[in-house]
Coordinates of C-alpha atoms in Angstrom, one line a residue:
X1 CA 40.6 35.5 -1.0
X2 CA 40.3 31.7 -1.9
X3 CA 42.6 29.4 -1.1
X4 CA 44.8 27.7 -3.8
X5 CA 42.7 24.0 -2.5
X6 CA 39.6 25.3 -2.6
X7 CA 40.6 26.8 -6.4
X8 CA 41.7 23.4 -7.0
X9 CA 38.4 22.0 -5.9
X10 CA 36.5 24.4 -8.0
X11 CA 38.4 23.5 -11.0
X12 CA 37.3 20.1 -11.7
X13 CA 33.9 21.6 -11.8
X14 CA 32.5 22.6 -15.5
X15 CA 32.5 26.6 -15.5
X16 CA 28.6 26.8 -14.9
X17 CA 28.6 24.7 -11.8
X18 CA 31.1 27.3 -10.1
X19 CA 29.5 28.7 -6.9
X20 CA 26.3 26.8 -8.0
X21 CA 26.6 24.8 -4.4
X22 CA 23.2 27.0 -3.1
X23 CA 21.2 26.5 -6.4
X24 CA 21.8 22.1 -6.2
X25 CA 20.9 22.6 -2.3
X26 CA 17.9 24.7 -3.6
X27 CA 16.7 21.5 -6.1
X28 CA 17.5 19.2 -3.3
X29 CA 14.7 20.7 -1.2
X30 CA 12.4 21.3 -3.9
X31 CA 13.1 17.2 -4.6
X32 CA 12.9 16.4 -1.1
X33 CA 9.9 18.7 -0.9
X34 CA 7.8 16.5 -3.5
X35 CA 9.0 12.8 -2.3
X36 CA 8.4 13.6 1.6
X37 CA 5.0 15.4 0.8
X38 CA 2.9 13.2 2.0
X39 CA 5.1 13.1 5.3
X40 CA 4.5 16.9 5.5
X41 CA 0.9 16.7 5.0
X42 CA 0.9 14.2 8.3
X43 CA 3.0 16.8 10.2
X44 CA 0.4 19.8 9.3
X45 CA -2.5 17.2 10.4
X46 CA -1.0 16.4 13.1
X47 CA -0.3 19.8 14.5
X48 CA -3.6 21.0 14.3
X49 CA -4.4 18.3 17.6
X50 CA -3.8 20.3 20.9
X51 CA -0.5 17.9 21.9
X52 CA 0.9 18.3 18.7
X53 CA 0.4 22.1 18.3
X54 CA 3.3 23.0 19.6
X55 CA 4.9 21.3 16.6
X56 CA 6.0 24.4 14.0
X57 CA 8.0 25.6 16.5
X58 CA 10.6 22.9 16.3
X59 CA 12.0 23.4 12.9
X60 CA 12.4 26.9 14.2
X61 CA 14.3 26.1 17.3
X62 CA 16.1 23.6 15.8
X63 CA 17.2 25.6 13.0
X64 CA 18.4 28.3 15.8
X65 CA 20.4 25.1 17.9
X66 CA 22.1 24.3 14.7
X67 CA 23.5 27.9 13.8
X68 CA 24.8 28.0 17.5
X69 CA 26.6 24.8 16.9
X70 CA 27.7 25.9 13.3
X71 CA 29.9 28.6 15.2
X72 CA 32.0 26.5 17.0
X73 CA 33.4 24.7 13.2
X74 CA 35.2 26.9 11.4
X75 CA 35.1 26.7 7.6
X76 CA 37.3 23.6 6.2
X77 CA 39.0 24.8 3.3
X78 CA 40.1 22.3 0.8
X79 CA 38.3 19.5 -0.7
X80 CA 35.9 18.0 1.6
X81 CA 36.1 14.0 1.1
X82 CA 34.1 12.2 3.7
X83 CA 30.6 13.7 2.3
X84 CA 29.5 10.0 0.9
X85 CA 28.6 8.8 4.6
X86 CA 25.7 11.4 4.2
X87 CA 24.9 10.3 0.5
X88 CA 24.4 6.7 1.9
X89 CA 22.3 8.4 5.0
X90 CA 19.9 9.9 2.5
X91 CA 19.3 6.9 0.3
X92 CA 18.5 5.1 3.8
X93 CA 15.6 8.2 4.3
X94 CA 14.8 7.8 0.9
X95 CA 13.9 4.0 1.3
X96 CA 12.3 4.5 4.4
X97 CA 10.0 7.4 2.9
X98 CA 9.3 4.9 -0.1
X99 CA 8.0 2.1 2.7
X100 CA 5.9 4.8 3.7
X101 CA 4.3 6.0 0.8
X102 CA 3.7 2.3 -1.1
X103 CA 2.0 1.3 2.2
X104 CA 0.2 4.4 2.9
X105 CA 1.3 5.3 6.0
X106 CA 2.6 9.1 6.1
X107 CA 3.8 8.8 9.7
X108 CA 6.7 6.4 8.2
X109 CA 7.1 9.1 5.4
X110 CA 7.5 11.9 7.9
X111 CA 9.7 9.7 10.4
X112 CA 12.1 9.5 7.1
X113 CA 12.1 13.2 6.6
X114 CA 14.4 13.6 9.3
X115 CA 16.6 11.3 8.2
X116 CA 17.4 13.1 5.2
X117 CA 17.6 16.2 6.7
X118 CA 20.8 14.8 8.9
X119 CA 21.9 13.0 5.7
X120 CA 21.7 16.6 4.1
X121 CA 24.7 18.1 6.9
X122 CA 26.6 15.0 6.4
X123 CA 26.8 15.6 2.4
X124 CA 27.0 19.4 2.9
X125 CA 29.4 19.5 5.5
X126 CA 30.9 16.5 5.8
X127 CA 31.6 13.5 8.4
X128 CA 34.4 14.9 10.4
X129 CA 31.8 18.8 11.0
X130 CA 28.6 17.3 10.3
X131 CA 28.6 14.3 13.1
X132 CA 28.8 17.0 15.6
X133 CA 25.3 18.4 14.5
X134 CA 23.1 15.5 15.7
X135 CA 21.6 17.5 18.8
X136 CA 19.7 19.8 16.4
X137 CA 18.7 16.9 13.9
X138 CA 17.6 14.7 17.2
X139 CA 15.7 17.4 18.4
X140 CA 13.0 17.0 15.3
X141 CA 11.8 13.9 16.7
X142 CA 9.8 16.3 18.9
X143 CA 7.5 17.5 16.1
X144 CA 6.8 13.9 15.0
X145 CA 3.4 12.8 16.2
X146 CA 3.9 8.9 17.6
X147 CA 2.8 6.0 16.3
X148 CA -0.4 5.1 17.1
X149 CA 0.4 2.1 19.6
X150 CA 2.0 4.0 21.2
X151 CA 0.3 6.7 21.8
X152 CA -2.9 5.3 22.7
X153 CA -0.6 3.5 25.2
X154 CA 1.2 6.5 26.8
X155 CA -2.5 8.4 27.2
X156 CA -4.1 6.0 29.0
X157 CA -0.5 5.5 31.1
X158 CA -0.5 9.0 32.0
X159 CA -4.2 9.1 32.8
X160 CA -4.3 6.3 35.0
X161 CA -1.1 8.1 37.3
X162 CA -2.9 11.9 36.6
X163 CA -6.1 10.6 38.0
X164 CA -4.5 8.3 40.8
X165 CA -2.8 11.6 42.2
X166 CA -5.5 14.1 41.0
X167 CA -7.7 12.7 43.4
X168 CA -5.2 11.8 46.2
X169 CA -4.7 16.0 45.7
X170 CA -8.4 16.2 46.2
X171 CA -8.7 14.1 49.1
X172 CA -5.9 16.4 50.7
X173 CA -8.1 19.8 50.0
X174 CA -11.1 17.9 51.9
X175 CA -13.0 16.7 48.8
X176 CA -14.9 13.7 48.9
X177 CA -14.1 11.8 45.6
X178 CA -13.8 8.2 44.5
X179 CA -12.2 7.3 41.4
X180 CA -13.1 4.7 38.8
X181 CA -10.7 4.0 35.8
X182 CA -10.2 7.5 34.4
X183 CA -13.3 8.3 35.9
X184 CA -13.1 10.8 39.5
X185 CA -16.7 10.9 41.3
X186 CA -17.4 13.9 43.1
X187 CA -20.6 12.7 44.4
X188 CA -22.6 16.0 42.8
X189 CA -21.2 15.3 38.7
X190 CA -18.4 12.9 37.4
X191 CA -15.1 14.7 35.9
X192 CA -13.5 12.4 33.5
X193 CA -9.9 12.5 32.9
X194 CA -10.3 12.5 28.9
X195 CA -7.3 12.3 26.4
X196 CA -7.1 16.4 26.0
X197 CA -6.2 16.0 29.8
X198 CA -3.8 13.0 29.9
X199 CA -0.5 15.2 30.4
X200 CA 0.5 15.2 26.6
X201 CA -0.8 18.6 26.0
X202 CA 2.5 19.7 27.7
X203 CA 4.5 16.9 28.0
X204 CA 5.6 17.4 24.2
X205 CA 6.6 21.1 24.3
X206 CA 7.6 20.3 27.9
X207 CA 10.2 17.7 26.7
X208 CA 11.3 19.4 23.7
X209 CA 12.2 22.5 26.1
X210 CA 14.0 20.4 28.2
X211 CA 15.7 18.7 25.5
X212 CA 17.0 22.0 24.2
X213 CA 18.1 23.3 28.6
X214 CA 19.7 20.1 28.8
X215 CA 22.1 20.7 25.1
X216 CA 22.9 24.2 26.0
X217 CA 23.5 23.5 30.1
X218 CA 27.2 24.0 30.6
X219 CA 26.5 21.6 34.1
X220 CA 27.9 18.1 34.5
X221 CA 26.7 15.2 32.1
X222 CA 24.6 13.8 34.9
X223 CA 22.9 17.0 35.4
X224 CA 21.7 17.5 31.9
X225 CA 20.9 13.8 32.0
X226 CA 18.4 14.6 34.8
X227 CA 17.0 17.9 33.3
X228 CA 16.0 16.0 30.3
X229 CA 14.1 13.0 32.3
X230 CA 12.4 15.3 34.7
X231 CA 10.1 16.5 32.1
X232 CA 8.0 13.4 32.7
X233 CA 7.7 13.3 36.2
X234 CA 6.9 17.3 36.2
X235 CA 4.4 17.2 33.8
X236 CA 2.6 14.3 35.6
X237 CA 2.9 16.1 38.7
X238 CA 1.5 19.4 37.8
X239 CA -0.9 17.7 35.4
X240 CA -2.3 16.1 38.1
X241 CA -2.4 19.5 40.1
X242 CA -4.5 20.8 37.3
X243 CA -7.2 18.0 38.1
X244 CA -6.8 18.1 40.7
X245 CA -7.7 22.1 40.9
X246 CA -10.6 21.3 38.1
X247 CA -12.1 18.8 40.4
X248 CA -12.0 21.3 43.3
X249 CA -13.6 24.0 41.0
X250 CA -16.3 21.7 39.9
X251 CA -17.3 20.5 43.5
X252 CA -17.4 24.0 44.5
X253 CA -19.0 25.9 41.6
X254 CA -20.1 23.5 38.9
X255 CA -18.7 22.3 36.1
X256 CA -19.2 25.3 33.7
X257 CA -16.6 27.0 35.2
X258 CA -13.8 24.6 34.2
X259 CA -15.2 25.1 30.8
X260 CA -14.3 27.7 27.7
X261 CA -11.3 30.2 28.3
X262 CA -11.0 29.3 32.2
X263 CA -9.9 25.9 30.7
X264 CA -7.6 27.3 28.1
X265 CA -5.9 30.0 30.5
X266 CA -5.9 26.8 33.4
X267 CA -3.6 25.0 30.9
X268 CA -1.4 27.7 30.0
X269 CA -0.8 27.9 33.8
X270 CA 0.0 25.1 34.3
X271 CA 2.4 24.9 31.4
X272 CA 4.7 27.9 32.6
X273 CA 4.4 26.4 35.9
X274 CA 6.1 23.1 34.9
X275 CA 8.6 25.4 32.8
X276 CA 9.8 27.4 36.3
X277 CA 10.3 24.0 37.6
X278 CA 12.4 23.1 35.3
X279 CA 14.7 26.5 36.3
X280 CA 14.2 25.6 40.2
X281 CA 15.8 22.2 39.2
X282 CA 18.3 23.5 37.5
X283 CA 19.4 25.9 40.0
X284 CA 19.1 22.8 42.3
X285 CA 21.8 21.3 40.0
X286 CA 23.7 23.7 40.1
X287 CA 24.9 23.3 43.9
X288 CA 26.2 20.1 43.3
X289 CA 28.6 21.6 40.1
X290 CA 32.0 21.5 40.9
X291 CA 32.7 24.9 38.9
X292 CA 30.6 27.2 41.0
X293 CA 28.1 29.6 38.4
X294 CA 25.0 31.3 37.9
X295 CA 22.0 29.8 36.4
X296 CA 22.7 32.7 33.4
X297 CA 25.9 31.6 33.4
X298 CA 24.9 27.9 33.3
X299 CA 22.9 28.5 30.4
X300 CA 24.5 29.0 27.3
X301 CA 22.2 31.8 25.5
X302 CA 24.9 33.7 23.2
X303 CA 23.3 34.4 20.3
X304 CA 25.3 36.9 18.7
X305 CA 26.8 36.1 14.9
X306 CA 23.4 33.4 13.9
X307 CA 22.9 35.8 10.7
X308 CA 26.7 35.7 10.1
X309 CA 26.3 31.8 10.1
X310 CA 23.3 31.8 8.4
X311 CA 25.4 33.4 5.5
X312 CA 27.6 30.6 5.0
X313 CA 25.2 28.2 3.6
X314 CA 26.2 30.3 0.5
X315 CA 29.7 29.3 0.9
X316 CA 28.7 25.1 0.0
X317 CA 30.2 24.2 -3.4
X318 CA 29.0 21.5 -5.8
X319 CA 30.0 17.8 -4.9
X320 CA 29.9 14.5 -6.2
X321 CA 28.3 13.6 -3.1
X322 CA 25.0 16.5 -3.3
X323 CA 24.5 16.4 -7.0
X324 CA 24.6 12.5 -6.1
X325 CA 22.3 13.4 -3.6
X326 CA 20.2 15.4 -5.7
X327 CA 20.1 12.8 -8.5
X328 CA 18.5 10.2 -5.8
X329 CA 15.6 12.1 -4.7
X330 CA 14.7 13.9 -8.4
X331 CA 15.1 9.5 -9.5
X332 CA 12.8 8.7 -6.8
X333 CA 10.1 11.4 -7.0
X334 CA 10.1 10.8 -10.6
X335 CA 9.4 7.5 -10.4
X336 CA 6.4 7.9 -7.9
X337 CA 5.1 10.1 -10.2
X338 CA 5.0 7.8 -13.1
X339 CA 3.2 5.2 -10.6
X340 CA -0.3 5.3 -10.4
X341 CA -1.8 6.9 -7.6
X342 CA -2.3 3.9 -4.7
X343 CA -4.9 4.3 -2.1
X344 CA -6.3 2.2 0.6
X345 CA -7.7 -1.0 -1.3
X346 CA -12.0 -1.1 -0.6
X347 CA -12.3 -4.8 -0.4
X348 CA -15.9 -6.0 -0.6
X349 CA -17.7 -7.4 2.6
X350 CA -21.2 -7.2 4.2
X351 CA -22.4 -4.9 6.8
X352 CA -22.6 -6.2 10.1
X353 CA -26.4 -5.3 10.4
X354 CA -26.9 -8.5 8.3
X355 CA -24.6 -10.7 11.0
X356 CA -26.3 -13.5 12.0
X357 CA -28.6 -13.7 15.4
X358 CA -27.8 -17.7 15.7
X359 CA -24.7 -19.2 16.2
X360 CA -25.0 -23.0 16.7
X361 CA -26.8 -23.1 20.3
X362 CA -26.6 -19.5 21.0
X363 CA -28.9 -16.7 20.4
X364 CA -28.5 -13.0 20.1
X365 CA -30.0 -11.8 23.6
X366 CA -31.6 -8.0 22.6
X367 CA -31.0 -5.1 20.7
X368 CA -27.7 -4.3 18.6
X369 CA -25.9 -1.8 21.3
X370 CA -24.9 1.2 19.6
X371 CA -21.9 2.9 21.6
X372 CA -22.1 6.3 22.8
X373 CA -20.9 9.1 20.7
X374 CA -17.4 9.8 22.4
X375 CA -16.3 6.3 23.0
X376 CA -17.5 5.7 18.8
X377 CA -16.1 9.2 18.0
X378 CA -12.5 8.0 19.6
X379 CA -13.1 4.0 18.4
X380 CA -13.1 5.4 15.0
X381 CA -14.6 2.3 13.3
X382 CA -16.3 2.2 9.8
X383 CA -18.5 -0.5 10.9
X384 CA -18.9 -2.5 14.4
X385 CA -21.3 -4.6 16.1
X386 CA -21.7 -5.4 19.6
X387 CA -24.2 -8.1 20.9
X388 CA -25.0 -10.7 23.5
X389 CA -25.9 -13.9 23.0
X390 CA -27.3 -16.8 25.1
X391 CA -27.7 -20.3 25.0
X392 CA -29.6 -22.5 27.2
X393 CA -26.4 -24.6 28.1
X394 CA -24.7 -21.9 29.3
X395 CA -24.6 -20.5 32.9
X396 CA -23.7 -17.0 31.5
X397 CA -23.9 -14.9 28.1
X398 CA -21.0 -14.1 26.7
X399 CA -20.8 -10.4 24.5
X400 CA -19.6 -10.0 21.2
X401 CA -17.8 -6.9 19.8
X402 CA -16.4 -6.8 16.7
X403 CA -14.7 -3.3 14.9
X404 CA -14.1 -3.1 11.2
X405 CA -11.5 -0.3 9.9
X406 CA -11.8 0.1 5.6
X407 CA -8.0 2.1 6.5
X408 CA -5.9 1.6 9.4
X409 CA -3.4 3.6 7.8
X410 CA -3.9 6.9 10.0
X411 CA -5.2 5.1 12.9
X412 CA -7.0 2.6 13.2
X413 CA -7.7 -0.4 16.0
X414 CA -7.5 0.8 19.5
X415 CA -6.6 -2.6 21.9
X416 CA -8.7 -3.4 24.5
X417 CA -5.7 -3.5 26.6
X418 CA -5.6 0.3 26.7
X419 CA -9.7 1.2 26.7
X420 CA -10.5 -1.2 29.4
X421 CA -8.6 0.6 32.4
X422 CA -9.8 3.8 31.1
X423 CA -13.1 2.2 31.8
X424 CA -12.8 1.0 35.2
X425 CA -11.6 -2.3 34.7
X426 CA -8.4 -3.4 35.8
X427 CA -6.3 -6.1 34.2
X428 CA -6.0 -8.7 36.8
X429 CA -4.3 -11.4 33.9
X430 CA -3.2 -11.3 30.2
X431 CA -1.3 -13.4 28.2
X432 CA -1.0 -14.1 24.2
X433 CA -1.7 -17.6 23.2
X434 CA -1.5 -19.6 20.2
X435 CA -5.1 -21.8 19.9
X436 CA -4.4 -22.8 16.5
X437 CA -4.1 -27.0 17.3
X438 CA -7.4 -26.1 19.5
X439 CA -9.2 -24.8 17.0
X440 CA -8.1 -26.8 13.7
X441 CA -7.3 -23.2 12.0
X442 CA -4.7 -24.4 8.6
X443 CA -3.7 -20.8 9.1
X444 CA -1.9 -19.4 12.6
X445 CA -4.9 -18.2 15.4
X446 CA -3.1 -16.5 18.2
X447 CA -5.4 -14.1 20.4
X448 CA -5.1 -12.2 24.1
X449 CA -6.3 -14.1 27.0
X450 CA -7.4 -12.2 29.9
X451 CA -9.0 -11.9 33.3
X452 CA -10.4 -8.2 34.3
X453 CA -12.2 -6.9 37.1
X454 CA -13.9 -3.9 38.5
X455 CA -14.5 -4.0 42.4
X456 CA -15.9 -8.4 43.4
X457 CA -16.9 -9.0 39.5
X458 CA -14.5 -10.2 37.2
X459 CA -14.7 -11.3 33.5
X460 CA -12.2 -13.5 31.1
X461 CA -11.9 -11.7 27.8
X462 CA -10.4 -13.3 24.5
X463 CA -9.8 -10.7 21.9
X464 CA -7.4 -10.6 18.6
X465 CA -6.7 -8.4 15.3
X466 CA -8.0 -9.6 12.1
X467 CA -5.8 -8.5 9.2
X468 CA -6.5 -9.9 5.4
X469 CA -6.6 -13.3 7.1
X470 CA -4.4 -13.2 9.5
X471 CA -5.3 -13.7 13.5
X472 CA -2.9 -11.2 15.6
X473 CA -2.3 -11.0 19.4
X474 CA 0.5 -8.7 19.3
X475 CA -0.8 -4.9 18.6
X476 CA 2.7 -4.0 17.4
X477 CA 3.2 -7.1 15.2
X478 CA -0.9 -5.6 13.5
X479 CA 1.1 -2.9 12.5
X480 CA 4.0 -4.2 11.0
X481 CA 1.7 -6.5 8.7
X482 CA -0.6 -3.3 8.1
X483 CA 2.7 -2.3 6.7
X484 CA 3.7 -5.1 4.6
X485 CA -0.3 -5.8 3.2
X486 CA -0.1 -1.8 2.2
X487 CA 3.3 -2.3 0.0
X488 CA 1.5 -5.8 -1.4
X489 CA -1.4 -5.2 -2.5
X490 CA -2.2 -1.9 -1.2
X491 CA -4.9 -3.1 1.3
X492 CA -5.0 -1.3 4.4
X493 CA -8.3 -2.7 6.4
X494 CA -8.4 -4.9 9.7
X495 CA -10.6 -5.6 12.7
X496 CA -10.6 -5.8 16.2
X497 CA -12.6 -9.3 17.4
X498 CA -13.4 -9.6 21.3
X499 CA -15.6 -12.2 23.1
X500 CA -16.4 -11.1 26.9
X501 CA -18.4 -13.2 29.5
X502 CA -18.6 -13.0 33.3
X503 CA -16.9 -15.3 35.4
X504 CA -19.8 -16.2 38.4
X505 CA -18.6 -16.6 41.9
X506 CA -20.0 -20.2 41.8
X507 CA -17.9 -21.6 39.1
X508 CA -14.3 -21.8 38.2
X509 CA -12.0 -19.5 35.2
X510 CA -11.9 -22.3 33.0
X511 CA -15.6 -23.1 32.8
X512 CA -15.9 -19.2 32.0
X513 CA -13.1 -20.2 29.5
X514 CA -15.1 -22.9 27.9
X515 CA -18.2 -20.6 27.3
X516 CA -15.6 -18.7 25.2
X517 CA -14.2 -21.5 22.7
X518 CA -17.8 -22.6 22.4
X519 CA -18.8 -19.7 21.1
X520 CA -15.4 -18.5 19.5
X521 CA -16.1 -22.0 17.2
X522 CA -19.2 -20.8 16.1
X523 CA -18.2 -17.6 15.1
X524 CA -15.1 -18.6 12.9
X525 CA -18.0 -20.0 9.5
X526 CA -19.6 -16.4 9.5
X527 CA -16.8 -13.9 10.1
X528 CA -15.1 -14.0 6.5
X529 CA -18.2 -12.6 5.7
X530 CA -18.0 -9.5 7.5
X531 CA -13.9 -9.2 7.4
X532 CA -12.6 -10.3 4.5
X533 CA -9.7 -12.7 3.9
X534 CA -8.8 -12.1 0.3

């Protein structure tokens, strides 16, 4: 039987909103459905990609963590006052989605999706009950797909320590093996440590399954603390273990064998393997918990009454707050639909097959280079150019590469800060510089400096972002403005610029360095050409 307050509550509600709470949450995710679409669409894309594809699992288990919670809050009767917090929470996703969709980068649009979704348990349950379910609204992040910085960055971070250990593995079965970059030599075929085998592949589905031991661990705080951290180091570890393994197979029998479903069943292996590690080091825990238990006991696995929880979604009543709610998101969508359809902004600009084989004393030494397949496949570039050129006052050439994106949107440039280790080279120096006094530029020019090497020979590289006029050292601070020209003026596109020479063993870094600015005047009257300003 009702309560007199919760009477009272329905009351001030017209008769046909009474026990309509289920149809307005119903519109709210049909609303929410339309506006975060594009969001969505970059989830489903990104789940098809082997370290994503654990990713339609997550709404699941989260759904099951939240139910679990749910039983531990009994039903507040009465009004329910502190819903606004959540209203406030949801127009913050609702601005963040609308940065994503006017600059046309879904990631930002799905990143704001679960947003509104803890919005949505602040409105329908309130502050004081619906604070307490941030473990199941946190635990979304994991079917996310990262930005592409950072990415990029953690791949070639977890291949450089896979294949550093993969090979120290190797070297302990016997194997003779020398690694360079990502790159182990067996001496009979080269095994390279590619981005399928970087450790992501588990270390998603590995950290969400920790994430979700650590929240139902009835251990210490420090223990769970732990459980959740040592996902990282375990999936390096056994990661590496699976190189190393591949590289043993391949030395022994040939590469074929590391190949088709061997490969597929290899990784599943490894997978569980990292997952009983994860219950050793628990148990582990578990000796140093002042309440002596089980591991079953540790773990907190009830699961009886999640239908009888389920069922009370029913019992959520009509609000200021969610018709509020409601009214944002229907506002919003409406008003996107209304707009007309924005896409990435094809500026007009020649193809570099027409860029110039003279620039002041230099000369284009050779053939255009054209990349191999896999490293174009993964640069992803609409257009590039690579070159060398020569002049006769120079002691050494100096190589030009140049990548040209029509959309960064969903991608985009890859720094040579993260393809160069992969490649053998070690960053020996880097710093970000402003030349802009140096080279009489009326706009900002700041660029990368740095020194790299690979074994005695070393190079100096210079190398900066283009972006609608705009010369950018920081990778991070390319994105934001990617950002800002999408809301503008819709324009997506960039470039990558980088100018490599050697530095000889009979002269001195900055005479290596003054081969660069020589050259990096020359090229500054043609480049507009090629990437456009305006």
């Amino acid at each position: 039987m009702s309560s007199s307050s919760e009477i009272s509550e329905r009351s001030q509600w017209p008769s046909n909103l009474l026990h309509a709470g289920t149809m307005w949450l119903l519109v709210m995710l049909v609303a929410a459905g339309v506006f975060f679409w594009d969001g969505i669409g970059a989830l489903l894309e990104a789940w098809q990609l082997p370290e994503y594809s654990h990713g339609p699992l997550i709404p699941v288990l989260s759904g099951l963590l939240f139910l679990r919670q749910l039983k531990e809050f009994p039903e507040r009767p009465g009004p329910i006052r502190d819903r606004w917090i959540g209203v406030t929470v949801i127009l913050a996703a609702v601005a963040m989605g609308t940065l994503g969709k006017l600059s046309s980068i879904n990631d930002i649009v799905a990143y704001s999706l679960i947003l509104w979704i803890g919005g949505l348990l602040l409105v329908s349950f309130g502050w004081q009950t619906g604070k307490h379910f941030w473990p199941p609204v946190v635990h979304l992040v994991y079917m996310l797909p990262l930005p592409g910085v950072i990415y990029y960055k953690t791949t070639t971070w977890l291949q450089f320590i896979s294949s550093e250990l993969g090979v120290w593995f190797l070297k302990l079965m016997s194997v003779p093996v020398f690694l360079d970059g990502n790159i182990i030599d067996l001496g009979v075929t080269k095994l390279h440590v590619a981005e399928a085998c970087s450790g992501l592949r588990y270390l998603f589905p590995i950290l969400s399954f920790s994430y979700i031991f650590a929240v139902l661990y009835r251990g210490q705080t420090w223990h769970k603390a732990v459980l959740l951290i040592s996902a990282v180091p375990i999936t390096i570890l056994m990661n590496s273990v699976r190189i190393a393994i591949a590289g043993y197979i391949v030395n022994n029998w040939g590469l074929e064998w590391v190949e088709g479903f061997s490969h597929f069943f290899e990784g599943w292996v490894i997978f569980i393997a990292c997952i009983l590690i994860l219950f050793l080091l628990a148990r582990i825990l578990l000796i140093f918990n002042p309440v002596k238990m089980s591991l079953i006991e540790a773990l907190d696995l009830d699961t009886d009454g999640l239908g009888t929880q389920m069922m009370r979604l029913r019992l959520v009543r009509p609000s200021a707050a969610l018709i509020t709610s409601v009214g944002i998101l229907v506002a919003a969508t409406a008003v996107f639909m209304a707009l007309p359809e924005r896409g990435a902004m094809r500026v007009e600009r020649e193809s570099f097959s027409t860029f110039p084989r003279t620039l002041g004393t230099w000369e284009q030494a050779g053939q255009r280079r054209i990349l191999d397949t896999g490293v174009a496949t993964v640069l992803g570039a609409d257009d590039y150019h690579q070159v060398e050129f020569v002049s006769p006052a120079a002691a050494a050439p100096v190589n030009f590469f140049t990548a040209w994106y029509y959309d960064q949107s969903s991608g985009g440039v890859h720094s040579p800060e993260i393809c160069l280790p992969g490649g053998g080279w070690e960053i020996a120096w880097l710093e970000r510089t402003d030349i802009t006094e140096q080279m009489g530029s009326a706009t900002p020019f700041n660029i990368n400096r740095a020194i790299i090497q690979k074994g005695e020979t070393r190079m100096m590289v210079y190398y900066w972002f283009e972006q609608k006029g705009r010369r950018i050292a920081w990778d991070f601070a390319a994105k934001y403005w990617l950002m800002v020209d999408g809301i503008r003026t819709g324009r997506t596109d960039g470039a990558l610029v980088r100018l490599t020479t050697p530095i000889l063993r009979t002269e001195t870094d900055a005479e290596a360095e003054a081969r660069l600015n020589d050259i990096l005047m020359e090229v500054q009257a043609p480049l507009p050409r090629f990437i456009p300003s305006e």
